[in-house]
Amino acid sequence: MTNAQWELQKAVYQTLSADAAIKAAVGDPARIFDDPPPDALFPYLTLGEARASDWKGVEGGLEHDLRLYVFSRYAGRREVKRILSAVYDALHEAALTLSGHDLINIRFVFADAFRRTDGETYQGVARFRAVTMAQ
């Protein structure tokens, strides 16, 4: 059996990387990182925390809590919110394909946008909940 968390991360990355609105917002090829380089060009997306827990005691079922982060140096929250909107459009209730697992659903939970303490970087966070079942 393959690892559902890794398969879900790969599917999320592939979906975002292929999305036209995401590429228009963060570059083509899309600047989406698991661990961004120190010299990453703004704006960009990062794959954040990902937690998995047992889904209602169902054998092979996992509930995933995923976070994606947006970083921007645009003056104000506009760019961050536009990118968060594109992330929502690409992932909310998407039909992602995972090797060895079925995606039951992936749904948006919340988003937030704020200025970081450096005073020039804006950050956004989008949280999604996904449920997978082993095949």
PDB file of C-alpha atoms in Angstrom:
ATOM      1  CA  MET A   1       0.000   0.000   0.000  1.00  0.00           C
ATOM      2  CA  THR A   2       1.304   3.468  -0.851  1.00  0.00           C
ATOM      3  CA  ASN A   3       1.347   6.352   1.598  1.00  0.00           C
ATOM      4  CA  ALA A   4      -1.885   8.336   1.264  1.00  0.00           C
ATOM      5  CA  GLN A   5      -0.344  11.554   2.584  1.00  0.00           C
ATOM      6  CA  TRP A   6       2.420  11.506  -0.025  1.00  0.00           C
ATOM      7  CA  GLU A   7       0.008  10.602  -2.823  1.00  0.00           C
ATOM      8  CA  LEU A   8      -2.302  13.450  -1.793  1.00  0.00           C
ATOM      9  CA  GLN A   9       0.592  15.939  -1.688  1.00  0.00           C
ATOM     10  CA  LYS A  10       1.697  14.875  -5.169  1.00  0.00           C
ATOM     11  CA  ALA A  11      -1.854  15.221  -6.525  1.00  0.00           C
ATOM     12  CA  VAL A  12      -2.287  18.673  -4.961  1.00  0.00           C
ATOM     13  CA  TYR A  13       1.063  19.804  -6.378  1.00  0.00           C
ATOM     14  CA  GLN A  14       0.277  18.445  -9.851  1.00  0.00           C
ATOM     15  CA  THR A  15      -3.170  20.051  -9.861  1.00  0.00           C
ATOM     16  CA  LEU A  16      -1.880  23.457  -8.786  1.00  0.00           C
ATOM     17  CA  SER A  17       1.124  23.308 -11.136  1.00  0.00           C
ATOM     18  CA  ALA A  18      -1.117  22.616 -14.128  1.00  0.00           C
ATOM     19  CA  ASP A  19      -3.763  25.241 -13.307  1.00  0.00           C
ATOM     20  CA  ALA A  20      -3.781  28.231 -15.677  1.00  0.00           C
ATOM     21  CA  ALA A  21      -4.888  30.742 -13.020  1.00  0.00           C
ATOM     22  CA  ILE A  22      -2.183  29.563 -10.614  1.00  0.00           C
ATOM     23  CA  LYS A  23       0.473  29.814 -13.339  1.00  0.00           C
ATOM     24  CA  ALA A  24      -0.752  33.301 -14.253  1.00  0.00           C
ATOM     25  CA  ALA A  25      -0.422  34.325 -10.601  1.00  0.00           C
ATOM     26  CA  VAL A  26       2.859  32.679  -9.529  1.00  0.00           C
ATOM     27  CA  GLY A  27       4.681  32.126 -12.810  1.00  0.00           C
ATOM     28  CA  ASP A  28       4.968  29.452 -15.460  1.00  0.00           C
ATOM     29  CA  PRO A  29       6.338  27.067 -14.453  1.00  0.00           C
ATOM     30  CA  ALA A  30       4.453  27.703 -11.229  1.00  0.00           C
ATOM     31  CA  ARG A  31       6.559  28.647  -8.221  1.00  0.00           C
ATOM     32  CA  ILE A  32       5.180  26.063  -5.799  1.00  0.00           C
ATOM     33  CA  PHE A  33       7.593  24.726  -3.207  1.00  0.00           C
ATOM     34  CA  ASP A  34       7.704  22.143  -0.451  1.00  0.00           C
ATOM     35  CA  ASP A  35      10.771  23.968   0.905  1.00  0.00           C
ATOM     36  CA  PRO A  36      11.294  27.318  -0.843  1.00  0.00           C
ATOM     37  CA  PRO A  37      14.832  28.365  -1.720  1.00  0.00           C
ATOM     38  CA  PRO A  38      16.104  31.456   0.109  1.00  0.00           C
ATOM     39  CA  ASP A  39      16.134  33.426  -3.157  1.00  0.00           C
ATOM     40  CA  ALA A  40      12.638  32.437  -4.324  1.00  0.00           C
ATOM     41  CA  LEU A  41      10.941  35.041  -6.508  1.00  0.00           C
ATOM     42  CA  PHE A  42       7.704  36.513  -5.166  1.00  0.00           C
ATOM     43  CA  PRO A  43       4.883  35.645  -5.309  1.00  0.00           C
ATOM     44  CA  TYR A  44       5.019  31.928  -4.619  1.00  0.00           C
ATOM     45  CA  LEU A  45       3.104  29.095  -2.962  1.00  0.00           C
ATOM     46  CA  THR A  46       4.348  26.579  -0.415  1.00  0.00           C
ATOM     47  CA  LEU A  47       2.930  23.256   0.652  1.00  0.00           C
ATOM     48  CA  GLY A  48       2.496  23.652   4.395  1.00  0.00           C
ATOM     49  CA  GLU A  49       1.597  21.419   7.283  1.00  0.00           C
ATOM     50  CA  ALA A  50      -0.212  18.203   6.472  1.00  0.00           C
ATOM     51  CA  ARG A  51      -1.756  16.061   9.180  1.00  0.00           C
ATOM     52  CA  ALA A  52      -3.627  12.797   8.841  1.00  0.00           C
ATOM     53  CA  SER A  53      -5.840  11.000  11.318  1.00  0.00           C
ATOM     54  CA  ASP A  54      -8.073   7.960  11.347  1.00  0.00           C
ATOM     55  CA  TRP A  55     -11.349   8.596   9.542  1.00  0.00           C
ATOM     56  CA  LYS A  56     -14.228   7.431  11.759  1.00  0.00           C
ATOM     57  CA  GLY A  57     -12.512   4.124  12.460  1.00  0.00           C
ATOM     58  CA  VAL A  58     -12.945   3.019   8.848  1.00  0.00           C
ATOM     59  CA  GLU A  59     -10.214   0.575   7.806  1.00  0.00           C
ATOM     60  CA  GLY A  60      -7.875   2.357   5.374  1.00  0.00           C
ATOM     61  CA  GLY A  61      -9.661   5.701   5.740  1.00  0.00           C
ATOM     62  CA  LEU A  62      -7.727   8.864   6.547  1.00  0.00           C
ATOM     63  CA  GLU A  63      -8.831  12.427   7.174  1.00  0.00           C
ATOM     64  CA  HIS A  64      -6.214  14.970   6.037  1.00  0.00           C
ATOM     65  CA  ASP A  65      -5.733  18.566   7.177  1.00  0.00           C
ATOM     66  CA  LEU A  66      -3.718  20.444   4.518  1.00  0.00           C
ATOM     67  CA  ARG A  67      -2.316  23.959   4.588  1.00  0.00           C
ATOM     68  CA  LEU A  68      -1.010  25.934   1.648  1.00  0.00           C
ATOM     69  CA  TYR A  69       0.780  29.247   2.026  1.00  0.00           C
ATOM     70  CA  VAL A  70       1.085  32.228  -0.311  1.00  0.00           C
ATOM     71  CA  PHE A  71       3.918  34.756  -0.032  1.00  0.00           C
ATOM     72  CA  SER A  72       3.826  38.120  -1.800  1.00  0.00           C
ATOM     73  CA  ARG A  73       5.640  41.446  -1.776  1.00  0.00           C
ATOM     74  CA  TYR A  74       2.796  43.237  -3.576  1.00  0.00           C
ATOM     75  CA  ALA A  75       1.733  46.346  -1.648  1.00  0.00           C
ATOM     76  CA  GLY A  76      -1.394  45.199   0.162  1.00  0.00           C
ATOM     77  CA  ARG A  77      -3.350  41.969   0.359  1.00  0.00           C
ATOM     78  CA  ARG A  78      -4.779  42.028  -3.166  1.00  0.00           C
ATOM     79  CA  GLU A  79      -2.265  39.637  -4.753  1.00  0.00           C
ATOM     80  CA  VAL A  80      -2.410  37.194  -1.832  1.00  0.00           C
ATOM     81  CA  LYS A  81      -6.209  37.105  -1.949  1.00  0.00           C
ATOM     82  CA  ARG A  82      -6.217  36.632  -5.726  1.00  0.00           C
ATOM     83  CA  ILE A  83      -3.848  33.662  -5.407  1.00  0.00           C
ATOM     84  CA  LEU A  84      -5.868  32.201  -2.515  1.00  0.00           C
ATOM     85  CA  SER A  85      -8.951  32.443  -4.723  1.00  0.00           C
ATOM     86  CA  ALA A  86      -7.154  30.553  -7.507  1.00  0.00           C
ATOM     87  CA  VAL A  87      -6.087  27.866  -5.006  1.00  0.00           C
ATOM     88  CA  TYR A  88      -9.711  27.525  -3.867  1.00  0.00           C
ATOM     89  CA  ASP A  89     -10.928  27.221  -7.453  1.00  0.00           C
ATOM     90  CA  ALA A  90      -8.309  24.573  -8.261  1.00  0.00           C
ATOM     91  CA  LEU A  91      -8.752  22.374  -5.176  1.00  0.00           C
ATOM     92  CA  HIS A  92     -12.219  22.735  -3.612  1.00  0.00           C
ATOM     93  CA  GLU A  93     -14.160  19.561  -4.479  1.00  0.00           C
ATOM     94  CA  ALA A  94     -11.524  18.664  -7.102  1.00  0.00           C
ATOM     95  CA  ALA A  95     -11.384  15.129  -8.517  1.00  0.00           C
ATOM     96  CA  LEU A  96      -7.749  14.358  -7.704  1.00  0.00           C
ATOM     97  CA  THR A  97      -6.207  11.054  -8.753  1.00  0.00           C
ATOM     98  CA  LEU A  98      -4.112   9.240  -6.140  1.00  0.00           C
ATOM     99  CA  SER A  99      -2.144   6.057  -6.687  1.00  0.00           C
ATOM    100  CA  GLY A 100      -3.410   3.281  -4.397  1.00  0.00           C
ATOM    101  CA  HIS A 101      -6.108   5.443  -2.796  1.00  0.00           C
ATOM    102  CA  ASP A 102      -9.484   6.921  -3.591  1.00  0.00           C
ATOM    103  CA  LEU A 103     -10.128  10.561  -2.814  1.00  0.00           C
ATOM    104  CA  ILE A 104     -13.543  10.740  -1.158  1.00  0.00           C
ATOM    105  CA  ASN A 105     -13.468  14.543  -1.129  1.00  0.00           C
ATOM    106  CA  ILE A 106     -11.324  17.622  -0.686  1.00  0.00           C
ATOM    107  CA  ARG A 107     -13.004  20.720   0.701  1.00  0.00           C
ATOM    108  CA  PHE A 108     -12.002  24.243   1.615  1.00  0.00           C
ATOM    109  CA  VAL A 109     -12.055  25.045   5.346  1.00  0.00           C
ATOM    110  CA  PHE A 110     -10.717  28.616   5.682  1.00  0.00           C
ATOM    111  CA  ALA A 111      -8.311  31.240   4.357  1.00  0.00           C
ATOM    112  CA  ASP A 112      -6.525  34.166   5.951  1.00  0.00           C
ATOM    113  CA  ALA A 113      -4.252  36.948   4.677  1.00  0.00           C
ATOM    114  CA  PHE A 114      -1.941  39.067   6.805  1.00  0.00           C
ATOM    115  CA  ARG A 115       1.252  41.134   6.799  1.00  0.00           C
ATOM    116  CA  ARG A 116       4.353  39.412   8.163  1.00  0.00           C
ATOM    117  CA  THR A 117       6.472  41.067  10.833  1.00  0.00           C
ATOM    118  CA  ASP A 118       9.121  42.130   8.274  1.00  0.00           C
ATOM    119  CA  GLY A 119       6.596  44.789   7.192  1.00  0.00           C
ATOM    120  CA  GLU A 120       6.948  44.115   3.461  1.00  0.00           C
ATOM    121  CA  THR A 121       5.801  40.527   2.940  1.00  0.00           C
ATOM    122  CA  TYR A 122       2.174  39.492   2.884  1.00  0.00           C
ATOM    123  CA  GLN A 123       1.234  35.910   3.645  1.00  0.00           C
ATOM    124  CA  GLY A 124      -1.908  33.951   2.999  1.00  0.00           C
ATOM    125  CA  VAL A 125      -2.941  30.554   4.269  1.00  0.00           C
ATOM    126  CA  ALA A 126      -5.588  28.228   2.869  1.00  0.00           C
ATOM    127  CA  ARG A 127      -6.702  25.152   4.765  1.00  0.00           C
ATOM    128  CA  PHE A 128      -8.360  22.151   3.149  1.00  0.00           C
ATOM    129  CA  ARG A 129      -9.803  18.929   4.525  1.00  0.00           C
ATOM    130  CA  ALA A 130      -9.530  15.766   2.454  1.00  0.00           C
ATOM    131  CA  VAL A 131     -10.657  12.185   3.035  1.00  0.00           C
ATOM    132  CA  THR A 132      -8.944   9.211   1.393  1.00  0.00           C
ATOM    133  CA  MET A 133      -9.572   5.471   1.377  1.00  0.00           C
ATOM    134  CA  ALA A 134      -7.013   2.794   0.585  1.00  0.00           C
ATOM    135  CA  GLN A 135      -7.930   0.776  -2.512  1.00  0.00           C
TER     136      GLN A 135
END
